[in-house]
Structures are given as C-alpha cells and as structure tokens.
XYZ file of C-alpha atoms in Angstrom:
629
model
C 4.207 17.239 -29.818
C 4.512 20.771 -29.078
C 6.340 21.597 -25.250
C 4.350 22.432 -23.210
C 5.941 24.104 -19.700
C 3.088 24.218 -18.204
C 2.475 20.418 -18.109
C 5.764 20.210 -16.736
C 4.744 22.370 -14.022
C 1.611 20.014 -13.565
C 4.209 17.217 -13.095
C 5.863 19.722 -10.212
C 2.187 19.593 -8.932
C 1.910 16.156 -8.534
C 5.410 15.209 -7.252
C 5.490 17.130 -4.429
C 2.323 16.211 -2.368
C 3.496 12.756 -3.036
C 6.605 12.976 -1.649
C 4.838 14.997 1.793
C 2.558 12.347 2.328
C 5.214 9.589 1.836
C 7.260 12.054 4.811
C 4.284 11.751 6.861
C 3.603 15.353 6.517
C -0.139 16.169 7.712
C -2.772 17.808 6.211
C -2.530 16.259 2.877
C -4.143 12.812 3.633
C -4.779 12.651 -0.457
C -1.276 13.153 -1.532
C -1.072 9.921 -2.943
C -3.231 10.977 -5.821
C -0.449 13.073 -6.790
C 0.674 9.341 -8.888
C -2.853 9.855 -10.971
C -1.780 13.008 -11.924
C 1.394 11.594 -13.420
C -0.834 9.028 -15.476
C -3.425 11.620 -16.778
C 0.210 13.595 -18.315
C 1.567 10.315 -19.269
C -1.362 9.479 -20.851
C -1.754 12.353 -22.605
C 1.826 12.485 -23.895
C 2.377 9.067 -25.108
C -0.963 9.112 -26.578
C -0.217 12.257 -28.728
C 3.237 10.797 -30.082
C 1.653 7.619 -31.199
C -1.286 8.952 -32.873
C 0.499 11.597 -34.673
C 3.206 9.183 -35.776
C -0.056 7.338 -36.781
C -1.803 9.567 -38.699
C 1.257 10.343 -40.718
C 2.548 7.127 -40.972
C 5.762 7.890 -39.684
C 5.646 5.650 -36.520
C 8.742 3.762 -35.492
C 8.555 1.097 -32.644
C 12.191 1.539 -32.423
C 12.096 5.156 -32.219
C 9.670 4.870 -29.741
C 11.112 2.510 -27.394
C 14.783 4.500 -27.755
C 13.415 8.003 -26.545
C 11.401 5.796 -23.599
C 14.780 4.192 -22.714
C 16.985 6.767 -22.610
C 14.129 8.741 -20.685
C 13.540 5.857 -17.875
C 16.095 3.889 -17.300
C 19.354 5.420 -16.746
C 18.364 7.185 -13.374
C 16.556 3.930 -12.706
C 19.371 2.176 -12.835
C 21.622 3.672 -11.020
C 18.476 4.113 -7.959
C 18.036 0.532 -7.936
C 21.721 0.032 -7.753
C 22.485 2.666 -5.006
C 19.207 0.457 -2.681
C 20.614 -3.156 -3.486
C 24.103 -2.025 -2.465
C 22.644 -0.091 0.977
C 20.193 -3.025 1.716
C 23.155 -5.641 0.831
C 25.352 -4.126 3.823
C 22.511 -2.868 5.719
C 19.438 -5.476 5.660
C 18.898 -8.955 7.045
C 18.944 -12.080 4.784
C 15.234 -11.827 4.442
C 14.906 -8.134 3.768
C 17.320 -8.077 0.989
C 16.035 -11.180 -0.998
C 12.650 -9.473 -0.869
C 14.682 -6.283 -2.179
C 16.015 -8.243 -4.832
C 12.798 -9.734 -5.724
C 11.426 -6.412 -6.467
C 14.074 -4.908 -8.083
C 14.164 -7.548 -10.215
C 10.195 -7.021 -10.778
C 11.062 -3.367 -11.408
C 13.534 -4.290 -14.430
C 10.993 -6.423 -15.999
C 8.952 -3.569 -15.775
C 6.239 -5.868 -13.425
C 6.376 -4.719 -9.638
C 3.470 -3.391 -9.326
C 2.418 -7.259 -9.802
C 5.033 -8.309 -7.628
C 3.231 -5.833 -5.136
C -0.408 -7.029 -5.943
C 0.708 -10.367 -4.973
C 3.405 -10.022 -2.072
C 1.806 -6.712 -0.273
C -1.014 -8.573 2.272
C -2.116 -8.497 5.719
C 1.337 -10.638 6.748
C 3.661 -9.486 4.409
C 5.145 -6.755 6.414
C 4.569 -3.464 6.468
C 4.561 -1.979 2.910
C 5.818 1.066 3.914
C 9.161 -0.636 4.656
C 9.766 -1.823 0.875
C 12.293 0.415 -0.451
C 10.724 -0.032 -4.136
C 7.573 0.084 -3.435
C 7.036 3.498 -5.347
C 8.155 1.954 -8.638
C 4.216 -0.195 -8.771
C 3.436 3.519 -10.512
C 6.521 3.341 -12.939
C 5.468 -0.673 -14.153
C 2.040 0.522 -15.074
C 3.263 3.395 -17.098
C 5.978 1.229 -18.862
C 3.096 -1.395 -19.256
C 0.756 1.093 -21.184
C 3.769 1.684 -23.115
C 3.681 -1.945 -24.072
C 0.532 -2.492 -24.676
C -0.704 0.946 -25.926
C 1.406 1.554 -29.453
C -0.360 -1.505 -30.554
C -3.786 -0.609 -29.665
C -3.758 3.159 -30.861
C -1.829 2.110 -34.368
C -4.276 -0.757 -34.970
C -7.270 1.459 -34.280
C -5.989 4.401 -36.305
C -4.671 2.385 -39.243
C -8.213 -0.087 -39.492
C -10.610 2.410 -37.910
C -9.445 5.889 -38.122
C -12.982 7.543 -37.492
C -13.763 6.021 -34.602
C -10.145 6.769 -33.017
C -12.023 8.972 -30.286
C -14.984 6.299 -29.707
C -12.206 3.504 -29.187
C -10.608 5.816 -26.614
C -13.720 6.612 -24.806
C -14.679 2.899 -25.020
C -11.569 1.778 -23.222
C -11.878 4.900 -20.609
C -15.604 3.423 -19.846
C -14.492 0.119 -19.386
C -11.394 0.272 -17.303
C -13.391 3.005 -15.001
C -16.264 0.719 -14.687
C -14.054 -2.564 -14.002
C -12.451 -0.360 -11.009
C -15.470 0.528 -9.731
C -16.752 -3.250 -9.963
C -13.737 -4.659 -8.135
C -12.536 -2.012 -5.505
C -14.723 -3.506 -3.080
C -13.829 -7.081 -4.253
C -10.179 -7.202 -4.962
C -9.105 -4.329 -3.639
C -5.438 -4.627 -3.997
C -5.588 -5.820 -7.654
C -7.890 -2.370 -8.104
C -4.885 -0.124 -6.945
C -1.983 -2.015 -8.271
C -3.092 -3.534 -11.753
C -3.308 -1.561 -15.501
C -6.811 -2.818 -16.293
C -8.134 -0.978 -13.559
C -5.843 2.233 -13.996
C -5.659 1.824 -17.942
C -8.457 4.549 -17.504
C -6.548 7.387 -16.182
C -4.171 6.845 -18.588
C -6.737 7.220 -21.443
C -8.443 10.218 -19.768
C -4.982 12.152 -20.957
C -4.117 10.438 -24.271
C -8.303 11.440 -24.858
C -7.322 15.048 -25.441
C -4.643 14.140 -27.709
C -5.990 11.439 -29.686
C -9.755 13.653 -29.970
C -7.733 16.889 -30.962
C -9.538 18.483 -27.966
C -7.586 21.320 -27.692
C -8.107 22.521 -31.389
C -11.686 22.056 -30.751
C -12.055 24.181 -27.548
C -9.785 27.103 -29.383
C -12.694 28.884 -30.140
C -13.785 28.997 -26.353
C -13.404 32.310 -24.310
C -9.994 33.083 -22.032
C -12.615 33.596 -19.186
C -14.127 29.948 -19.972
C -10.640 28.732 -20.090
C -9.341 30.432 -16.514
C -12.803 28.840 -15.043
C -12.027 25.527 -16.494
C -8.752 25.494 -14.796
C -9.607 26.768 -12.054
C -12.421 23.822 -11.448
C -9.527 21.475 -12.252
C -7.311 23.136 -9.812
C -10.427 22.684 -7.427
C -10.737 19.232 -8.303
C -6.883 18.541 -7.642
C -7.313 20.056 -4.353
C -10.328 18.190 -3.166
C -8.603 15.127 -3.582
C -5.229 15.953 -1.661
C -7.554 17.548 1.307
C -10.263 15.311 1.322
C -9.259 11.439 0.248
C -7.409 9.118 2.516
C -6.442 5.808 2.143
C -9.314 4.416 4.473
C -11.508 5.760 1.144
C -11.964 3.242 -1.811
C -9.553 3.671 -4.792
C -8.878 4.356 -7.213
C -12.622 3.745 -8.935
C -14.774 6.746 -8.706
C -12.561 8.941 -6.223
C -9.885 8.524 -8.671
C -11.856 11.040 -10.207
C -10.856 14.090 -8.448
C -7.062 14.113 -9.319
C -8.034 13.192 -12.771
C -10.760 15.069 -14.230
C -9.102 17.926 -12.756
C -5.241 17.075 -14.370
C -7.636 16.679 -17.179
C -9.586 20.170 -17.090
C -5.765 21.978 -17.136
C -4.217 20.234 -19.988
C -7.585 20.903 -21.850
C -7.629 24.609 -20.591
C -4.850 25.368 -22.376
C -1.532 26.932 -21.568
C -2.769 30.472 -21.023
C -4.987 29.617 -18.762
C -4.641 31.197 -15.167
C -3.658 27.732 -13.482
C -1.242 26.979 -16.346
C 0.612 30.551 -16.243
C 0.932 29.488 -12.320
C 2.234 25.955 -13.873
C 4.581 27.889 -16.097
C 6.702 30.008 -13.691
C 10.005 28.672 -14.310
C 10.543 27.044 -10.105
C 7.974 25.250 -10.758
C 8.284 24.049 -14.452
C 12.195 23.314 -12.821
C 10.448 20.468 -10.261
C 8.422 19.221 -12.633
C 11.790 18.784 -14.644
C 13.195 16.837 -12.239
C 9.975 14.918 -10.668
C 10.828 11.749 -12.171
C 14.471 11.543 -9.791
C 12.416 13.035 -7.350
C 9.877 10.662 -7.008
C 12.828 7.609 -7.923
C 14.841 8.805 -5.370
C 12.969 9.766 -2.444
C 10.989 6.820 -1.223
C 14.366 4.528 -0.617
C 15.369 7.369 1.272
C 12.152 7.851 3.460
C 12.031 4.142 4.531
C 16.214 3.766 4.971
C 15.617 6.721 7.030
C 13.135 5.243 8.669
C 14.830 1.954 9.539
C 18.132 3.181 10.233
C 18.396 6.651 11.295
C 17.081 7.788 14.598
C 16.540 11.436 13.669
C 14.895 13.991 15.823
C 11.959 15.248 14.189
C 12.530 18.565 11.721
C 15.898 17.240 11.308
C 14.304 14.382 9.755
C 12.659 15.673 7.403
C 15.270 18.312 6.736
C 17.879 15.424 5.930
C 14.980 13.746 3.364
C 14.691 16.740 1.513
C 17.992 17.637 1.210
C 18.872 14.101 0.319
C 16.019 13.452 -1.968
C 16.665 17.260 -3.764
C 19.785 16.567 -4.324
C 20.313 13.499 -5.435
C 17.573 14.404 -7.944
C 19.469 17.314 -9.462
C 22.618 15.657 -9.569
C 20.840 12.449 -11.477
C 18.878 15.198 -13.859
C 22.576 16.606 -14.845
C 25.286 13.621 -14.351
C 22.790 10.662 -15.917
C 19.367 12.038 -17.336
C 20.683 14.708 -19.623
C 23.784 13.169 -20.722
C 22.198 10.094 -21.789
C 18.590 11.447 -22.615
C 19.904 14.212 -24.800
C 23.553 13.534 -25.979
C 22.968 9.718 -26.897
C 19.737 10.348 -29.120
C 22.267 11.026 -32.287
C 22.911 6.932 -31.485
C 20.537 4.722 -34.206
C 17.181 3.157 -32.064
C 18.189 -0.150 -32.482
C 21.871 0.774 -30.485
C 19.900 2.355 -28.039
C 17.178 -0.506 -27.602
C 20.092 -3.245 -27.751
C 21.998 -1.431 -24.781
C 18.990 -1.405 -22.820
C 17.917 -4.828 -23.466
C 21.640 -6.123 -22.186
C 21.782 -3.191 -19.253
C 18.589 -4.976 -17.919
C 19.441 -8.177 -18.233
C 22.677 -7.344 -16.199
C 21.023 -5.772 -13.612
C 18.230 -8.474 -13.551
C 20.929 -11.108 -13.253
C 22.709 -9.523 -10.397
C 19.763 -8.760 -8.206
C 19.383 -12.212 -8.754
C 22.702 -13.398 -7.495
C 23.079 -10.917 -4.842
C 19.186 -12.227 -3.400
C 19.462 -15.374 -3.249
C 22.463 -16.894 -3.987
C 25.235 -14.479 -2.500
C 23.540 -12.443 0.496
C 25.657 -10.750 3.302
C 23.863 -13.374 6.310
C 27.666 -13.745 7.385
C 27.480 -10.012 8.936
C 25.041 -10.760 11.480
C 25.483 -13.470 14.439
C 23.548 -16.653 14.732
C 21.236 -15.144 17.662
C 19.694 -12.347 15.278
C 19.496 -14.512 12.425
C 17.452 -17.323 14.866
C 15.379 -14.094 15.870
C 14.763 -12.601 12.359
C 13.290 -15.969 10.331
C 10.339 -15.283 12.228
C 9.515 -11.885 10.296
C 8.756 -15.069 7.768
C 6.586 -16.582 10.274
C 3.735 -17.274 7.554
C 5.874 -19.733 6.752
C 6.180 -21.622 9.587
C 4.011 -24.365 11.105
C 2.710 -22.384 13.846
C 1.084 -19.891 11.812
C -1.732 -22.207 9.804
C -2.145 -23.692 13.677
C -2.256 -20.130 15.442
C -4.521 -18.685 12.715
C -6.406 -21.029 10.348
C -6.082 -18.969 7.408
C -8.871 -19.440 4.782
C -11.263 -21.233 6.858
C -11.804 -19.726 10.255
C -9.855 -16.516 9.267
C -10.308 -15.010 5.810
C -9.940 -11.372 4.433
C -12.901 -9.057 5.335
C -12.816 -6.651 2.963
C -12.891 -8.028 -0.130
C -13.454 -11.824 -2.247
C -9.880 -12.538 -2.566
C -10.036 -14.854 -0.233
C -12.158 -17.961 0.277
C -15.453 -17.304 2.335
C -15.435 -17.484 6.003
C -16.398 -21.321 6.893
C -19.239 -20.573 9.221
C -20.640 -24.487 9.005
C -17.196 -25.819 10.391
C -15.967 -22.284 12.775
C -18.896 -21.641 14.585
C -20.186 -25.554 15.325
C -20.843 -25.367 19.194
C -20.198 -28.173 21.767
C -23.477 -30.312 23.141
C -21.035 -31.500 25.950
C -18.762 -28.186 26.827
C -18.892 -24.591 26.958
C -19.444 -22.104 24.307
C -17.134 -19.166 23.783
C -17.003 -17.044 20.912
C -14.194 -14.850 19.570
C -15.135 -12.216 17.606
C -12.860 -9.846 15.371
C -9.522 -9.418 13.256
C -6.857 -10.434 12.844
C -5.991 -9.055 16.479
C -8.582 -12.084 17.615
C -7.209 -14.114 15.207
C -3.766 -14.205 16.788
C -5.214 -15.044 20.484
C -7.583 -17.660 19.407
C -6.059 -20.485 19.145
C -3.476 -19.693 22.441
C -6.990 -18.790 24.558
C -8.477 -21.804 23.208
C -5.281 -24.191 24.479
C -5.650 -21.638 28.061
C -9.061 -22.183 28.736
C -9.042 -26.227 28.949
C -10.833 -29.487 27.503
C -13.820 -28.305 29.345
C -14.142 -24.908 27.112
C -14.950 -24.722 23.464
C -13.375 -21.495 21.785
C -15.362 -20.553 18.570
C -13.314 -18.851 16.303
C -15.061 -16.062 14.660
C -12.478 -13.825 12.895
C -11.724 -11.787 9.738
C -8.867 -9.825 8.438
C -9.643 -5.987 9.214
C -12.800 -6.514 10.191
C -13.979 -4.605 12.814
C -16.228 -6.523 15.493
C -18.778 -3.156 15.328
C -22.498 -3.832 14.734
C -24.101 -1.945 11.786
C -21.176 -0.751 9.788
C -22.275 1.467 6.627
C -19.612 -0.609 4.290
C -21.329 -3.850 3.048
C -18.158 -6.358 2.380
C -17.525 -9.699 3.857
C -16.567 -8.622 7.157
C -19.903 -6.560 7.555
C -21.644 -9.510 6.525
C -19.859 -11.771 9.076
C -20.547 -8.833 12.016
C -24.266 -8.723 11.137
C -25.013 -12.076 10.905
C -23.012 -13.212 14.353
C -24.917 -10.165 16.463
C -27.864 -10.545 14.591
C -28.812 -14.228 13.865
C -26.227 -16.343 14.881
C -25.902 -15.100 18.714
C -29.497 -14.892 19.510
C -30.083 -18.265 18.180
C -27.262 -20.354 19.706
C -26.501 -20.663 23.195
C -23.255 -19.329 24.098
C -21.913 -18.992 27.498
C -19.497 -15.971 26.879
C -18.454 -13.336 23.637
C -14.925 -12.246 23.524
C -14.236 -9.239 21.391
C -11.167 -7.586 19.774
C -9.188 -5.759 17.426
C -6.911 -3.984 16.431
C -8.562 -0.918 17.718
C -8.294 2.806 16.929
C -9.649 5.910 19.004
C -11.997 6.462 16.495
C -13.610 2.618 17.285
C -14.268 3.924 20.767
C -17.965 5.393 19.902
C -19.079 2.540 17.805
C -18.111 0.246 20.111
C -20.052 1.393 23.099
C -22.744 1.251 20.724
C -22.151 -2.255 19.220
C -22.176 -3.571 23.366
C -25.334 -1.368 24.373
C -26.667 -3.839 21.432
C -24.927 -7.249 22.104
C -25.932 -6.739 25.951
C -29.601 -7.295 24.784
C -28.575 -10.920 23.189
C -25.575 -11.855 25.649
C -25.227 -11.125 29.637
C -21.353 -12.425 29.359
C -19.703 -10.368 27.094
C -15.693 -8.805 27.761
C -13.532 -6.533 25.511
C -9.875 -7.452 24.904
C -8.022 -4.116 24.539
C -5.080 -3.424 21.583
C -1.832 -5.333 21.372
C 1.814 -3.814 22.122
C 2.850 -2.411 18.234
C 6.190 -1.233 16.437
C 7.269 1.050 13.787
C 8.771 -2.160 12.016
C 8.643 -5.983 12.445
C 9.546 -7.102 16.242
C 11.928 -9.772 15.359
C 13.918 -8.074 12.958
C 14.309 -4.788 15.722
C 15.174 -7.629 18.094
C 17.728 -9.333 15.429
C 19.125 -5.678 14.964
C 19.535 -4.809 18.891
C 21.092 -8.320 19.286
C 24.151 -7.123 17.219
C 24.458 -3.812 18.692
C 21.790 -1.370 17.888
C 20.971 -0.907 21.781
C 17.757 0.035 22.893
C 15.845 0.057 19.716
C 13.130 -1.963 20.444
C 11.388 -0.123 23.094
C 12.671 3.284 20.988
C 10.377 1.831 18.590
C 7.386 1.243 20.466
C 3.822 3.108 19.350
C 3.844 4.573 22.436
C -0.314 5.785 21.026
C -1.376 2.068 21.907
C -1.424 3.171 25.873
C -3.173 6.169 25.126
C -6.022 4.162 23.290
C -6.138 1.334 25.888
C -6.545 3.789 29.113
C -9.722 5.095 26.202
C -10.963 2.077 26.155
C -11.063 0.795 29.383
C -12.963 3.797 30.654
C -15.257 3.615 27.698
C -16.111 -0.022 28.082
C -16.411 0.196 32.024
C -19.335 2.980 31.390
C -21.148 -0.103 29.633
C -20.550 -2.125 32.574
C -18.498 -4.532 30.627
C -15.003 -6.082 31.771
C -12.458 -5.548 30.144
C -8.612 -6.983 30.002
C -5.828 -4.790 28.785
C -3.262 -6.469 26.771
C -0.988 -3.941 26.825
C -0.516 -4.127 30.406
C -0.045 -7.639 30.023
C 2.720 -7.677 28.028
C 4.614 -3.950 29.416
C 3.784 -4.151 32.913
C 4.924 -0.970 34.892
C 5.134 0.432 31.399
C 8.434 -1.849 29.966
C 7.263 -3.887 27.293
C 8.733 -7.691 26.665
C 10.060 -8.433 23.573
C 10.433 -12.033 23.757
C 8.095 -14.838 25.189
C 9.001 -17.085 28.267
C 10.346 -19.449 25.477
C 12.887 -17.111 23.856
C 10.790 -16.526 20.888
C 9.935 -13.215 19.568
C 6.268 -11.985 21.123
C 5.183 -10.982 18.000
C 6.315 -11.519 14.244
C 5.840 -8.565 12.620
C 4.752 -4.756 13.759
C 2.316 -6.495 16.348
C 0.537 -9.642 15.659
C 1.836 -12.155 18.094
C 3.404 -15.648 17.386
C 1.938 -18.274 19.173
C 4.674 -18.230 21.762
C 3.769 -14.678 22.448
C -0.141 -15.450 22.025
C 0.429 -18.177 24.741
C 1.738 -15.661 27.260
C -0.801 -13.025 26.628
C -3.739 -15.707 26.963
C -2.723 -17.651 30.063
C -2.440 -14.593 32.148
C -5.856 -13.242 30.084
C -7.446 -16.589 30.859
C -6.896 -16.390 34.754
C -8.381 -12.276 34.683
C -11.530 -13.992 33.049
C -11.958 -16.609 35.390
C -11.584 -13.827 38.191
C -14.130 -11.988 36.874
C -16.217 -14.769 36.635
C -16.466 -14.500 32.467
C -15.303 -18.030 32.611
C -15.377 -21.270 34.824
C-alpha cells in the first residue's frame, strides 16, 4: 500500500491522549478511545495488504507473518523483559506470578483474555497491572490470525461481494457489542467479537476501494469530511468516560471519525495537520510509546513517591525516551535491516524467541520467585491481597447467592427466595447495597446477636438509590426491595451503604425522602477508609522498611465525602454512622484489626477481621440511637 504520513500522524493522534489519561491528566475523560483509533488504522492497513495480495494472487502467509514479526515483537520483547526483571526484584510473590501470568498471556498473543477473566470486582485494582495495556495489542495480533483467512477465502470464492462480506461482519460485531455491553460488560471491552467491528470499519475503505471512489469529490467536501471526523474524535476524548457504556454505540465517535480522515484523503485540511513532520514523528514511534509507558505509570505509581509535576515530568521523559531509543536500537534494526532474511527465518526465530520468553515467565512466576527478599511478617500480611481465596471470604460475602454482580448477567441472579427469607421468631434487618454492604454483612450480622436476623441484600456496584435511569440487575434489585419487597414485609430496620461518591449525595436524599414513606427505621452507613493500592501489600511493604506508606497512601477524599454525607443525611432526619471515623479516629487510620490481620484486603473492602471491628463498635452506635434493640 501506498505511505501514507498522514495516517501516521493519526497514530500520533491517538497515542497521546492515551497516554494523558493513563497519567491521570484531566480534561480528557475519553482518552481511552485513543486505542479505537489504533484499530480503525490497523484495520485499514492490514486489510489493504491482504486484499491486494488477494486480488493479485501474490499473497504469502509467510510474508505476512515476517513483516508482522519483525514489526511487533522485538520492542515487545525487550518491554516485557525490562517489567519481569523490575517486578522480580521489586514485587511481592503474588504480584509477580500475576506479572508472569500476563506476560505469558501477552506472548501467546491472549491477554486481553487473560484480562476478561482475571480483571473483576476482587482482583485488584487494574490499574496496578503493569501489562494491562497489551489487552489492545492481543486483539490486533488476533485479527491478524483470524483475518488473512477470512478476506482470502472471501476474495478467492466470492470476489463481488468482498465489500458486502465486510459490511456484514462490521453489522454483526457492532450489533453483538451493543447486545452484550449491558450484559457482559467486561467480555464487550476486552474480546475481538465485539471489537472485530472497528477493525473492519478501516480495512472497509481498503477492501471497498473507497478512496478511488470519492476521488471525484470536491477539496471543500473533503476538508468538511475531515473536519466532522476531527469533530467526531474530539467528542469522544471530551465527552466519554468510563462510567459510559463501551465500546457498542459510543465506540462510534473515535471511529467513524478515524474513519472520515483516512477516507478524506491526504490533502485534506485535518490530514495536512496529520502530516507535519512532529507529528507524523509520534505517530512513528506510538507503538514504544504506548509499550512503554503504562509499566512506567503504574511502577511509578507503586514505588516512587513523586511530588506532583515532577511526576509526570519523570513519565514523560521516561516513557519518550525509552521510546526513541527502542524505535532506533531494536525497531529499525530489526524491522528494516533483517527483512533481506527469507520469511520462514524470520517466522522460525520468532516462534523459538516466544517460546523462550514464554518459558521463562513461566519459571520466574511460579517456580523461581524472589519471596526470599521479603521477611516472614510481610509475606503473612501480603497473602491476604489473595483473600478471595481464603475461607473467610465465601463466609464474609456469599458470592453468587446473596451477593452477585449488578451490572451485568455474568453472574448468577441474586437469590432473593433464600437472602431475603425473614424470621417469624426474631427481628428483621435489612442490608441494602454493594459490595461496601457486602463486606459488613456478615460481621453486623455476628454483632447484632441470636435475637437479630440480618437480611443480606447486596450487589456488586450497585448503588442502593431508588429510580436509577440504567435498567441492569442491580436496578432491578433496588426497585423491587423499595418498591415491593419493603412495603410488603415487615422489617424492623433498613441499613444502607456503599461505596459512595459526592455525586450519590443528591440521589440519596431523594431515595430516603422515598424509603421514609415505607420504613420509620432507616440509617445510612457512610464510606469505608480507601488506598491508592491493596492495604496488605502497603502494609507487607512498610513492614520491610518503606516507613510511613500506608497512611501516605490514604484517599484522603473519603473524609471529605463522609463530613457530605453526614450533613446531607441529618437534613432527612436520618442517623447516620461514619465508618471512617470508626476506623481513623482523631484522623489516624488503623491498618490492622485487633487480631493482627490486615483491616481490609485490597484498596478498601474489609476482611472479616476488619469487618468485625467496624461492626461491633457500629452495632453499639445503633443500639444508642435506638435503630436496634
């Protein structure tokens, strides 16, 4: 295919909002789209070379899969390398066999289903996996697979109906992504069937001969056309955020508009802007960019206690240049100098380099890990970042029965027959919420006494807000406790919470003006004590010398929205009980229960040791208040 600066400088385009909102940079809330961009070029590249090599019959799998590895995987390499070797020294046991788990995932070109099935509601924070970014790279590399087959069959069996095939497979991937964003959510981001689309959207103009056909049209229609691209590229860094569903129909906006350049043409006003040589020199070196500075972000993040500006200084100078030096030490020299070598060389050296560095992430993860660097006391402390594991957690929790996920079917439906059966002979309490109820339910449950029963009523990010304008299984749970279940039942006393935001203030005065007209016993349990990363592995770390970083790592934002709330909530007339205060009182917050455990097993959910604590001192507030007998 003919080059195309331009497209490069598209690439430029999409790189760099990516790599602000990883940074945490604000007023791009959409920069993530910046990753459809890449598939609407990829799409449109790899498309073009196989259909061209179909229509002249001069196709070579070999070929193919030589210019791909040579392109891909030496900087890969040597980024995966330079993380396992950090996290070996750096990470606990834990941390580095899930490193090595996905690096091995990103070798066999499968992490972003490594991802789709490891990145949940207890998994830790995914913004702590230094390969996270690479979910983007195994899609790519799986259209590769999957797409030389497709294209060559089609043009080979069907050639007229090349264009209808493509369109076809646009309609259907679009449509399954819009079926299952609100279902499965996290296969709808992560997996190719639902993203196969965006990838088609590009190959589309290549495959259709688009830009041949639209030759004839105007400069002026042109300039407009990328102009309402640009637009479109635009509204979806400014506008989207991650609380939006996607990709389905808001993947849209970053793609129709990547779309509407490439089609404009390269003279178009938005391409000559594409084509100044800075920005066609990003683009050039957007794929190290985007390899290189995610391991960096979340290192930085977990290691380096950098005042902010120099922060972000340190990531971009980091990130820039390691990317140049990869672009002119390992991309060129092996993208450019070794493509004299014959394919099959090429493809054989890959094969063996990835089954080298597959078989040493495997060693180094689970069979040879670097545990003996930190003492017995952090290690004790850090299993429970794995506390999903452990025994307490189906007893704390009852995952899949009484708590399920609330925002899409991935999970088994909430068990409303056995969770909300009341007691003839005691008490009736309900708890109401996420997973921020979840984690108290049980420990209130064990507080209260044999004389109490504790309903547990709980869903994973699911609000406890009355009328939400979603409609998922959470909603579904809300609307039918406030509105049928409530009313028709007699319980002595409703205990609400969550994992609340300032923006949950509002629509929760309005959710108790509402409840108050079915229940005269209500009370509002505020937000929970949270970290920038897992409590037990900040405690594990502080054990062996990292002084003070626990309470450095406090969200000190959770006091700000608990004073919120308690003034909001006393305007109803309603009592609330502020956790926070429970567990920092006077403003120094406990990491570890009266038992020695960790208070909470990950940025803020609480173990049951730490639930325990919280719920016997929350128990005897209620029972002052008169909430409870």
């Amino acid at each position: 295919m003919k080059y195309r600066a331009d497209v490069d400088g598209l690439r430029a385009l999409a790189v760099l909002p990516v790599i602000a909102y990883h940074m945490g940079i604000g007023g791009i809330p959409g920069g993530f789209t910046g990753v459809d961009i890449f598939f609407v070029i990829s799409g449109y590249l790899i498309c073009g070379i196989i259909y061209q090599g179909g229509m002249t019959n001069t196709f070579s799998y070999l070929e193919f899969y030589k210019r791909r590895c040579l392109r891909i995987l030496p900087p890969l390499f040597v980024v995966l390398l330079s993380t396992l070797i950090f996290g070996y020294y750096h990470l606990l046991p834990a941390q580095f066999s899930d490193l090595s788990n996905s690096s091995l995932a990103t070798l066999l070109f499968s992490s972003n289903i490594f991802f789709w099935k490891t990145t949940g509601y207890f998994a830790g924070p995914a913004e702590l996996k230094p390969l996270l970014h690479t979910w983007s790279l195994a899609v790519e590399e799986q259209f590769y697979i999957v797409m030389p087959v497709v294209l060559l069959f089609v043009v080979r069996r069907f050639r007229q109906h090349t264009s209808r095939v493509m369109l076809l497979i646009i309609a259907a991937s679009l449509l399954l992504s819009i079926y299952a964003v609100t279902r499965k959510p996290t296969f709808t981001f992560y997996l190719l069937p639902t993203r196969a689309w965006e990838l088609a959207l590009g190959g589309l103009i290549a495959v259709a001969g688009l830009e041949a056909k639209l030759a004839k049209l105007s400069q002026g229609v042109k300039h407009l056309m990328s102009l309402t691209g640009l637009a479109l590229i635009l509204i979806g860094f400014l506008w989207l955020t991650t609380e939006k569903p996607f990709p389905a129909w808001n993947a849209l906006w970053p793609c129709l508009g990547s779309f509407l350049i490439i089609l404009a043409g390269e003279r178009a006003m938005v391409s000559r802007l594409l084509s100044l040589k800075p920005v066609v020199y990003i683009g050039m070196i957007s794929y190290c960019l985007y390899l290189w500075h995610w391991p960096i972000i979340v290192y930085s993040r977990m290691f380096f206690n950098l005042a902010p500006g120099i922060r972000e200084l340190t990531i971009v100078g980091l990130t820039l240049g390691l990317a140049v030096a990869s672009r002119y030490l390992i991309e060129i020299p092996f993208r450019y100098r070794l493509s004299g070598f014959s394919p099959s060389r090429i493809v054989t050296a890959s094969v063996v380099g990835l089954v080298l560095m597959a078989s040493g992430s495997l060693y180094k993860g689970h069979l040879s890990n670097n545990a003996g660097q930190f003492s017995s006391e952090a290690l004790m402390l850090a299993q429970y970042s794995q506390y999903k594991e452990m025994p307490d957690f189906d007893y704390q929790y009852r995952p899949g029965r009484c708590f399920v996920d609330g925002k899409s079917q991935e999970d088994k439906p909430f068990d409303r027959d056995y969770c909300l059966k009341t007691s003839a002979t005691a008490k009736n309490y309900v708890v109401i919420g996420d997973s921020h109820a979840a984690h108290l339910w049980r420990a209130l449950s064990l507080a209260a006494g044999d004389g109490i029963n504790v309903i547990q009523a709980t869903s994973a990010g699911c609000k406890p807000l009355y009328r939400q304008s979603l409609h998922n299984p959470c909603t579904e749970l809300v609307d039918y406790l406030y509105g049928n279940w409530i009313p028709s039942h007699h319980i002595d006393g409703v205990i609400i919470s969550a994992r609340w935001l300032p923006e949950d203030i509002a629509p929760l005065k309005a959710t108790l003006a509402q409840l108050k007209s079915v229940s005269d016993n209500i009370i509002v349990l505020g937000p929970t004590i949270e970290y920038t990363e897992a409590l037990p592995d900040l405690l594990a770390y502080q054990t062996d010398g990292r002084k003070d970083l626990v309470a450095a790592s406090i969200d000190h934002s959770i006091k700000t929205t608990d004073v919120a709330m308690q003034q909001a909530v006393a305007t109803e007339k309603i009592p609330y009980i502020s956790i926070y205060s429970i567990i920092c009182p006077h403003d120094v917050c406990r990491g570890l229960a009266s038992d020695g455990h960790p208070l909470s097993n990950d940025y803020g959910h609480l173990t049951l040791s730490g639930a325990k604590d919280v719920a016997k001192e929350a128990v005897q507030v209620m029972r002052q208040d008169k909430f409870m007998p």
